[in-house]
Short mmCIF file of C-alpha atoms and ligand atoms in Angstrom, two decimals:
data_model
loop_
_atom_site.label_atom_id
_atom_site.label_comp_id
_atom_site.label_asym_id
_atom_site.label_seq_id
_atom_site.Cartn_x
_atom_site.Cartn_y
_atom_site.Cartn_z
CA MET A 12 75.30 76.88 104.57
CA ASN A 13 78.82 78.36 105.27
CA CYS A 14 79.88 81.78 103.94
CA ARG A 15 82.13 80.34 101.39
CA ALA A 16 79.27 78.15 100.00
CA LEU A 17 77.08 81.25 100.02
CA ILE A 18 79.81 83.23 97.98
CA ASP A 19 79.79 80.24 95.52
CA LYS A 20 76.22 80.24 95.33
CA LEU A 21 76.03 84.01 94.66
CA ASN A 22 78.61 83.67 91.91
CA GLU A 23 76.61 81.00 90.19
CA GLN A 24 72.99 82.42 90.56
CA LYS A 25 73.85 85.98 91.03
CA SER A 26 71.31 86.56 93.69
CA LEU A 27 70.69 85.00 97.21
CA SER A 28 67.53 84.93 99.32
CA HIS A 29 67.05 87.35 101.96
CA ILE A 30 68.03 84.85 104.95
CA GLU A 31 71.09 84.13 102.73
CA TRP A 32 72.25 87.60 102.44
CA CYS A 33 71.78 88.19 105.92
CA SER A 34 73.92 85.37 107.18
CA LEU A 35 76.55 86.05 104.70
CA ILE A 36 76.84 89.67 105.82
CA SER A 37 76.42 89.02 109.44
CA GLY A 38 78.61 86.01 109.62
CA HIS A 39 81.67 86.53 107.23
CA ASP A 40 85.19 86.38 108.63
CA GLY A 41 88.74 87.46 107.10
CA GLU A 42 89.19 84.33 105.17
CA ASP A 43 85.51 84.74 103.56
CA ARG A 44 86.40 88.34 102.62
CA GLU A 45 89.62 87.23 100.91
CA TYR A 46 87.88 84.57 98.96
CA ALA A 47 85.26 86.99 97.92
CA ALA A 48 87.92 89.47 96.84
CA LYS A 49 89.73 86.99 94.74
CA LEU A 50 86.67 86.09 92.88
CA ALA A 51 85.58 89.54 92.26
CA ARG A 52 88.86 90.39 91.17
CA ASP A 53 89.12 87.61 88.86
CA ILE A 54 85.70 88.52 87.36
CA ALA A 55 86.71 92.14 87.00
CA ASP A 56 89.93 91.13 85.15
CA LYS A 57 87.87 88.95 82.88
CA MET A 58 85.37 91.91 82.10
CA PHE A 59 87.92 94.72 81.93
CA GLY A 60 91.50 93.39 81.85
CA LYS A 61 93.97 95.34 83.86
CA LYS A 62 92.14 98.43 82.76
CA ILE A 63 91.10 101.16 85.44
CA TYR A 64 88.57 103.92 84.19
CA LEU A 65 88.89 107.44 85.19
CA ARG A 66 86.08 110.01 85.91
CA GLY A 67 86.94 113.71 86.51
CA LEU A 68 84.85 114.95 89.38
CA ILE A 69 83.92 118.64 89.51
CA GLU A 70 82.08 119.55 92.55
CA PHE A 71 80.42 122.65 91.16
CA SER A 72 78.18 123.79 94.10
CA ASN A 73 77.84 122.94 97.88
CA ILE A 74 74.72 124.97 98.23
CA CYS A 75 71.99 122.46 99.15
CA LYS A 76 68.63 122.70 100.32
CA ASN A 77 68.52 119.33 101.94
CA ASP A 78 69.54 118.40 105.56
CA CYS A 79 70.72 114.92 105.38
CA LEU A 80 71.98 113.99 108.75
CA TYR A 81 75.13 112.52 107.84
CA CYS A 82 76.41 115.13 105.18
CA GLY A 83 78.75 118.11 105.68
CA ILE A 84 77.07 120.42 103.19
CA ARG A 85 73.58 119.80 104.72
CA CYS A 86 71.72 123.30 104.78
CA SER A 87 71.77 123.77 108.58
CA ASN A 88 75.48 123.37 108.71
CA GLN A 89 76.35 126.97 109.32
CA ASN A 90 80.09 126.42 109.40
CA ALA A 91 80.22 125.36 105.81
CA SER A 92 81.56 128.14 103.61
CA ARG A 93 79.32 128.02 100.42
CA TYR A 94 80.32 128.50 96.90
CA ARG A 95 78.96 127.87 93.30
CA LEU A 96 81.27 127.77 90.53
CA SER A 97 80.20 129.75 87.41
CA GLU A 98 79.49 128.21 83.71
CA ASP A 99 82.83 129.32 82.84
CA GLU A 100 84.68 127.93 85.71
CA ILE A 101 83.15 124.66 85.23
CA LEU A 102 84.27 124.64 81.51
CA THR A 103 87.54 125.38 82.55
CA CYS A 104 87.75 122.56 84.67
CA CYS A 105 86.40 120.43 81.65
CA ALA A 106 89.15 121.96 79.69
CA GLU A 107 91.92 121.25 82.05
CA GLY A 108 90.51 117.49 82.35
CA HIS A 109 90.09 117.02 78.69
CA ARG A 110 94.00 117.86 78.30
CA LEU A 111 94.82 115.69 81.03
CA GLY A 112 93.12 112.68 79.43
CA PHE A 113 89.70 112.47 81.16
CA ARG A 114 86.72 111.34 79.02
CA THR A 115 84.17 111.39 81.54
CA PHE A 116 83.33 114.39 83.51
CA VAL A 117 81.11 114.02 86.70
CA LEU A 118 79.31 117.16 87.76
CA GLN A 119 78.33 116.74 91.38
CA SER A 120 76.64 119.38 93.62
CA GLY A 121 74.24 119.86 96.47
CA GLU A 122 70.58 120.26 95.56
CA ASP A 123 71.20 123.87 94.53
CA GLY A 124 68.01 125.80 92.99
CA TYR A 125 70.29 127.89 90.76
CA TRP A 126 70.65 124.94 88.50
CA ASN A 127 67.46 124.75 87.24
CA ASP A 128 66.80 122.85 83.89
CA GLY A 129 67.31 125.67 81.67
CA ARG A 130 70.79 126.55 83.01
CA MET A 131 71.82 123.08 83.56
CA THR A 132 70.75 121.72 80.24
CA GLU A 133 72.65 124.74 78.43
CA LEU A 134 75.82 123.58 80.46
CA VAL A 135 75.48 120.05 79.46
CA LYS A 136 74.95 121.02 75.72
CA GLU A 137 78.04 123.33 75.89
CA ILE A 138 80.19 120.55 77.33
CA LYS A 139 79.09 118.02 74.80
CA THR A 140 79.57 120.53 72.05
CA ARG A 141 82.94 121.22 73.08
CA TYR A 142 84.05 117.81 74.04
CA PRO A 143 81.98 115.39 72.01
CA ASP A 144 84.24 112.44 72.70
CA CYS A 145 83.34 112.85 76.46
CA ALA A 146 80.62 111.38 78.49
CA VAL A 147 78.82 113.89 81.06
CA THR A 148 77.56 112.25 84.42
CA LEU A 149 75.43 114.15 86.76
CA SER A 150 75.03 113.91 90.41
CA MET A 151 72.85 116.49 91.78
CA GLY A 152 70.13 114.83 93.72
CA GLU A 153 66.44 114.22 93.39
CA ARG A 154 64.45 116.01 90.46
CA SER A 155 61.08 115.52 88.87
CA ARG A 156 60.99 113.07 85.92
CA GLU A 157 60.58 116.00 83.48
CA SER A 158 63.56 117.56 84.76
CA TYR A 159 65.67 114.32 84.26
CA GLU A 160 64.17 113.93 80.73
CA ALA A 161 65.23 117.59 80.01
CA LEU A 162 68.96 117.00 81.17
CA PHE A 163 68.95 113.42 79.20
CA ARG A 164 67.80 115.39 76.13
CA GLY A 165 70.48 117.98 76.65
CA GLY A 166 73.16 115.13 76.37
CA ALA A 167 73.77 113.88 79.57
CA ASP A 168 74.62 110.36 79.55
CA ARG A 169 74.81 108.95 83.11
CA TYR A 170 73.30 109.98 86.50
CA LEU A 171 74.63 108.91 90.09
CA LEU A 172 71.89 108.95 92.78
CA ARG A 173 72.94 106.74 95.70
CA HIS A 174 69.90 105.21 97.20
CA GLU A 175 71.92 105.47 100.49
CA THR A 176 69.85 102.64 102.00
CA ALA A 177 67.34 100.19 100.83
CA ASP A 178 65.77 99.65 104.28
CA LYS A 179 62.93 102.44 104.74
CA ASP A 180 63.15 102.82 108.51
CA HIS A 181 66.90 103.17 108.22
CA TYR A 182 66.22 105.77 105.46
CA CYS A 183 64.09 107.79 107.83
CA ARG A 184 66.83 107.69 110.47
CA LEU A 185 69.39 109.34 108.01
CA HIS A 186 67.29 111.77 106.39
CA PRO A 187 64.93 114.68 107.71
CA GLU A 188 61.17 114.12 107.58
CA ASN A 189 60.71 116.08 104.25
CA MET A 190 62.73 113.66 102.35
CA SER A 191 61.40 110.19 101.51
CA PHE A 192 62.69 106.89 100.58
CA ASP A 193 59.72 106.49 97.94
CA ASN A 194 60.75 109.78 96.15
CA ARG A 195 64.39 108.48 96.16
CA MET A 196 63.30 105.07 94.66
CA ARG A 197 61.05 106.89 92.18
CA CYS A 198 63.95 109.18 90.91
CA LEU A 199 66.18 105.93 90.51
CA ARG A 200 63.36 104.30 88.46
CA ASP A 201 62.77 107.35 86.23
CA LEU A 202 66.40 107.65 85.54
CA LYS A 203 66.90 104.11 84.32
CA ASP A 204 63.66 104.22 82.35
CA ILE A 205 64.68 107.63 80.61
CA GLY A 206 67.95 105.80 79.49
CA PHE A 207 70.74 107.10 81.77
CA GLN A 208 73.54 104.73 82.74
CA THR A 209 72.26 105.02 86.38
CA GLY A 210 74.28 104.60 89.40
CA CYS A 211 72.80 103.90 92.98
CA GLY A 212 74.84 103.22 96.05
CA MET A 213 75.17 103.31 99.73
CA MET A 214 77.55 104.15 102.65
CA THR A 215 79.00 101.06 104.60
CA GLY A 216 78.85 101.68 108.43
CA SER A 217 76.45 104.44 108.55
CA PRO A 218 74.53 105.17 111.83
CA PHE A 219 71.84 102.51 112.48
CA GLN A 220 72.88 100.08 109.54
CA THR A 221 72.22 96.52 110.28
CA ALA A 222 73.51 93.59 108.26
CA GLU A 223 69.75 93.30 107.19
CA ALA A 224 69.85 96.78 105.90
CA LEU A 225 72.87 95.83 103.75
CA ALA A 226 71.01 92.54 102.81
CA LYS A 227 68.23 94.72 101.36
CA ASP A 228 70.89 96.99 99.70
CA MET A 229 72.18 93.93 97.87
CA GLU A 230 68.60 92.66 97.17
CA PHE A 231 67.88 96.08 95.66
CA ILE A 232 71.10 96.11 93.52
CA CYS A 233 70.30 92.61 92.31
CA GLY A 234 66.95 93.77 91.19
CA PHE A 235 67.55 97.26 89.90
CA LYS A 236 70.74 96.26 87.91
CA PRO A 237 72.33 99.62 88.00
CA ALA A 238 75.23 100.66 85.39
CA MET A 239 77.19 101.91 88.41
CA VAL A 240 77.39 101.67 92.15
CA GLY A 241 78.89 104.11 94.40
CA LEU A 242 79.87 102.42 97.56
CA GLY A 243 82.11 103.92 100.22
CA PRO A 244 82.24 103.97 104.17
CA PHE A 245 80.37 106.35 106.33
CA VAL A 246 82.91 108.95 107.47
CA PRO A 247 81.74 111.33 110.35
CA HIS A 248 81.52 115.09 109.98
CA ASN A 249 82.08 117.05 113.02
CA ASP A 250 79.23 119.74 112.04
CA THR A 251 76.60 117.13 111.81
CA PRO A 252 74.28 115.19 113.93
CA PHE A 253 76.31 112.13 113.29
CA ALA A 254 79.77 113.91 114.47
CA GLY A 255 79.92 111.26 117.17
CA TYR A 256 79.59 108.32 115.43
CA ARG A 257 82.29 106.01 114.00
CA ALA A 258 83.33 105.67 110.35
CA GLY A 259 82.38 102.64 108.48
CA SER A 260 85.13 99.92 108.30
CA VAL A 261 87.64 99.26 105.48
CA GLU A 262 86.87 95.60 105.66
CA LEU A 263 83.28 95.79 105.45
CA THR A 264 83.48 98.30 102.45
CA LEU A 265 85.74 96.03 100.50
CA PHE A 266 83.73 93.00 101.14
CA MET A 267 80.62 94.76 100.18
CA LEU A 268 82.45 95.88 96.85
CA SER A 269 83.38 92.16 96.36
CA LEU A 270 79.81 91.18 96.56
CA VAL A 271 78.49 93.87 94.21
CA ARG A 272 81.15 92.96 91.79
CA ILE A 273 80.18 89.03 92.05
CA THR A 274 76.60 90.03 91.57
CA LEU A 275 76.87 92.24 88.71
CA PRO A 276 80.05 91.37 86.76
CA ASP A 277 79.99 94.40 84.32
CA VAL A 278 79.00 97.01 86.79
CA LEU A 279 81.12 100.16 86.88
CA LEU A 280 82.42 100.01 90.50
CA PRO A 281 84.63 103.11 91.93
CA ALA A 282 87.10 102.95 94.61
CA THR A 283 85.90 105.97 96.19
CA THR A 284 87.59 108.82 98.13
CA ALA A 285 85.73 108.04 101.18
CA LEU A 286 87.41 104.53 101.11
CA GLY A 287 90.86 106.45 100.38
CA THR A 288 89.98 108.64 103.51
CA VAL A 289 89.70 105.73 105.96
CA ASP A 290 92.80 103.85 104.75
CA PRO A 291 95.64 105.40 102.99
CA LEU A 292 95.74 102.35 100.73
CA GLY A 293 92.02 101.99 100.54
CA ARG A 294 91.69 102.66 96.80
CA GLU A 295 94.27 100.18 95.97
CA LYS A 296 92.73 97.74 98.14
CA GLY A 297 89.15 98.46 96.71
CA ILE A 298 90.56 97.64 93.16
CA MET A 299 91.81 94.58 94.61
CA ALA A 300 88.40 93.85 95.91
CA GLY A 301 86.76 94.30 92.44
CA ALA A 302 86.53 97.92 91.70
CA ASN A 303 87.46 99.23 88.33
CA VAL A 304 86.83 103.16 88.46
CA LEU A 305 88.62 105.94 90.13
CA MET A 306 87.11 109.51 90.42
CA PRO A 307 89.87 112.07 90.88
CA ASN A 308 88.90 115.56 91.93
CA LEU A 309 88.92 118.08 89.03
CA SER A 310 87.47 120.85 91.02
CA PRO A 311 89.53 124.17 91.34
CA SER A 312 91.93 123.95 94.28
CA ASP A 313 90.33 126.88 95.96
CA VAL A 314 86.98 125.08 96.65
CA ARG A 315 87.99 121.61 97.24
CA LYS A 316 88.16 122.01 100.94
CA LYS A 317 84.63 123.54 100.84
CA TYR A 318 83.07 120.44 99.41
CA MET A 319 83.49 118.57 102.67
CA LEU A 320 80.87 115.82 102.69
CA TYR A 321 82.91 114.32 105.93
CA ASP A 322 86.03 115.04 107.89
CA ASN A 323 89.65 114.70 106.52
CA LYS A 324 88.61 114.25 102.85
CA ILE A 325 91.80 113.40 100.92
CA CYS A 326 93.23 115.27 97.80
CA THR A 327 91.86 118.64 98.82
CA GLY A 328 95.22 120.17 98.50
CA ASP A 329 96.43 118.81 94.99
CA GLU A 330 96.14 120.09 91.64
CA ALA A 331 94.18 117.67 89.17
CA ALA A 332 97.47 116.86 87.41
CA GLN A 333 98.87 115.98 90.53
CA CYS A 334 95.99 113.70 91.43
CA ILE A 335 96.42 111.73 88.19
CA GLU A 336 100.03 111.21 88.51
CA CYS A 337 99.56 109.90 92.06
CA LEU A 338 96.83 107.59 91.05
CA LYS A 339 98.84 106.42 87.93
CA ARG A 340 101.68 105.36 90.23
CA ARG A 341 99.24 103.74 92.94
CA VAL A 342 97.43 101.71 90.04
CA LEU A 343 100.79 100.53 88.65
CA THR A 344 102.18 99.28 91.91
CA ILE A 345 99.13 96.85 92.02
CA GLY A 346 99.60 95.58 88.48
CA TYR A 347 96.73 97.94 86.81
CA GLU A 348 96.62 100.78 84.27
CA ILE A 349 94.71 103.85 84.02
CA VAL A 350 93.12 104.46 80.62
CA THR A 351 91.81 107.20 78.65
CA ASP A 352 88.47 105.88 77.66
CA ARG A 353 84.85 106.98 78.20
CA GLY A 354 84.23 103.41 79.99
CA ASP A 355 80.47 103.49 79.16
CA HIS A 356 78.47 100.26 80.63
CA ARG A 357 78.30 97.71 77.97
CA ASN A 358 74.52 97.48 77.78
CA TYR A 359 74.46 101.19 76.67
CA ILE A 360 75.45 102.63 73.28
CA SER A 361 77.27 105.82 73.59
CA LYS A 362 75.25 108.94 72.72
CA SER A 363 78.00 110.77 70.90
CA ILE A 364 80.40 108.85 69.11
N1 LIG B 410 73.47 115.98 96.24
C1 LIG B 410 73.66 114.71 95.43
C2 LIG B 410 75.05 114.48 95.74
C3 LIG B 410 75.52 114.23 97.21
S1 LIG B 410 77.06 113.75 97.83
C4 LIG B 410 72.88 113.55 95.72
O1 LIG B 410 71.68 113.82 96.49
O2 LIG B 410 72.94 112.48 95.29
C5 LIG B 410 77.46 112.23 97.12
C6 LIG B 410 77.33 111.03 98.35
O3 LIG B 410 78.30 111.38 99.12
C7 LIG B 410 76.02 110.73 98.81
O4 LIG B 410 75.18 110.20 98.04
C8 LIG B 410 76.48 110.22 100.03
O5 LIG B 410 76.38 108.59 99.85
C9 LIG B 410 78.02 110.59 100.34
N2 LIG B 410 78.18 111.18 101.61
C10 LIG B 410 77.60 112.24 102.08
N3 LIG B 410 78.00 112.48 103.30
C11 LIG B 410 78.86 111.43 103.53
C12 LIG B 410 79.73 111.01 104.97
N4 LIG B 410 79.65 111.80 105.94
N5 LIG B 410 80.35 110.07 104.57
C13 LIG B 410 80.60 109.22 103.44
N6 LIG B 410 79.78 109.41 102.51
C14 LIG B 410 78.99 110.79 102.38
#
């Protein structure tokens, strides 16, 4: 079957066989990508209209006990200048974000032991008390089921934990020996089971990635049915073992975004900062390929350069307000509009309104 027929089949059946995924991902050309992007964009327009949801990203600590080979804030990077925002600083970011129209706060960090269940739950409760009209998304890595339950009871609505790759051997080549694919998958299952709107995701073009690994990612996404998928290109960081590897391509990232949209029509799908880093118009192109979410940075300006997951990360010099204005303009030029809305996944009832 040619690639166009496979894309049509995916659109009709919302899944493909392993062999079909492999041949679509390894065999497509520019025209197939355009075909998939148009289909994906039409689906997103049907689901969400011309609306783009915003999430305010607060990078609240770059202290991390893990040593993921691709990541700039891995614990063995001695050149990373470490920081941890205080509770008050985080609440100040939320205040500014709320004033600017954000109704989702994404709290992202390395795996920093300071943020135990007690402290984190208190923080989430405080944010939800002050801003009951807002959703809180957490993205702070692997924790126990009990810990996720405590955070959920504290009021957190969503949790992002990219699976990174659904191929176990590939996973082992991206992570140190003390991290396991099985635990990552256990976390994702627990999160979804507890009731979080759960996000998984992967990088495109990460070292040792094959078309088969990406096929497994798509099969995993088909089965797991996440509420959100975080998907951006791998971008090398100079102080990591992967410094010498090339970044993932814009084209492959856009194609994968389109395939995710076609597979899960109602999924919340950001056009990522990494995509905007490898191409100045990456985020606009991401939207045109099926994305419907943007995640501008709400972190205080003085820490932004320290949350360097990869080299040349964009928007590290601007104020939050500037980021929003810039994104509003960018989105308007392609015929879309940024909305002030929690933007929950339609299968989940909002916990606070
Ligand atoms: N500690 C949290 C947050 C990690 S950072 C967690 O484990 O989920 C968020 C995401 O950034 C990661 O899941 C990874 O997919 C992405 N990332 C890290 N390093 C990157 C790199 N060099 N290029 C592109 N994306 C990267």
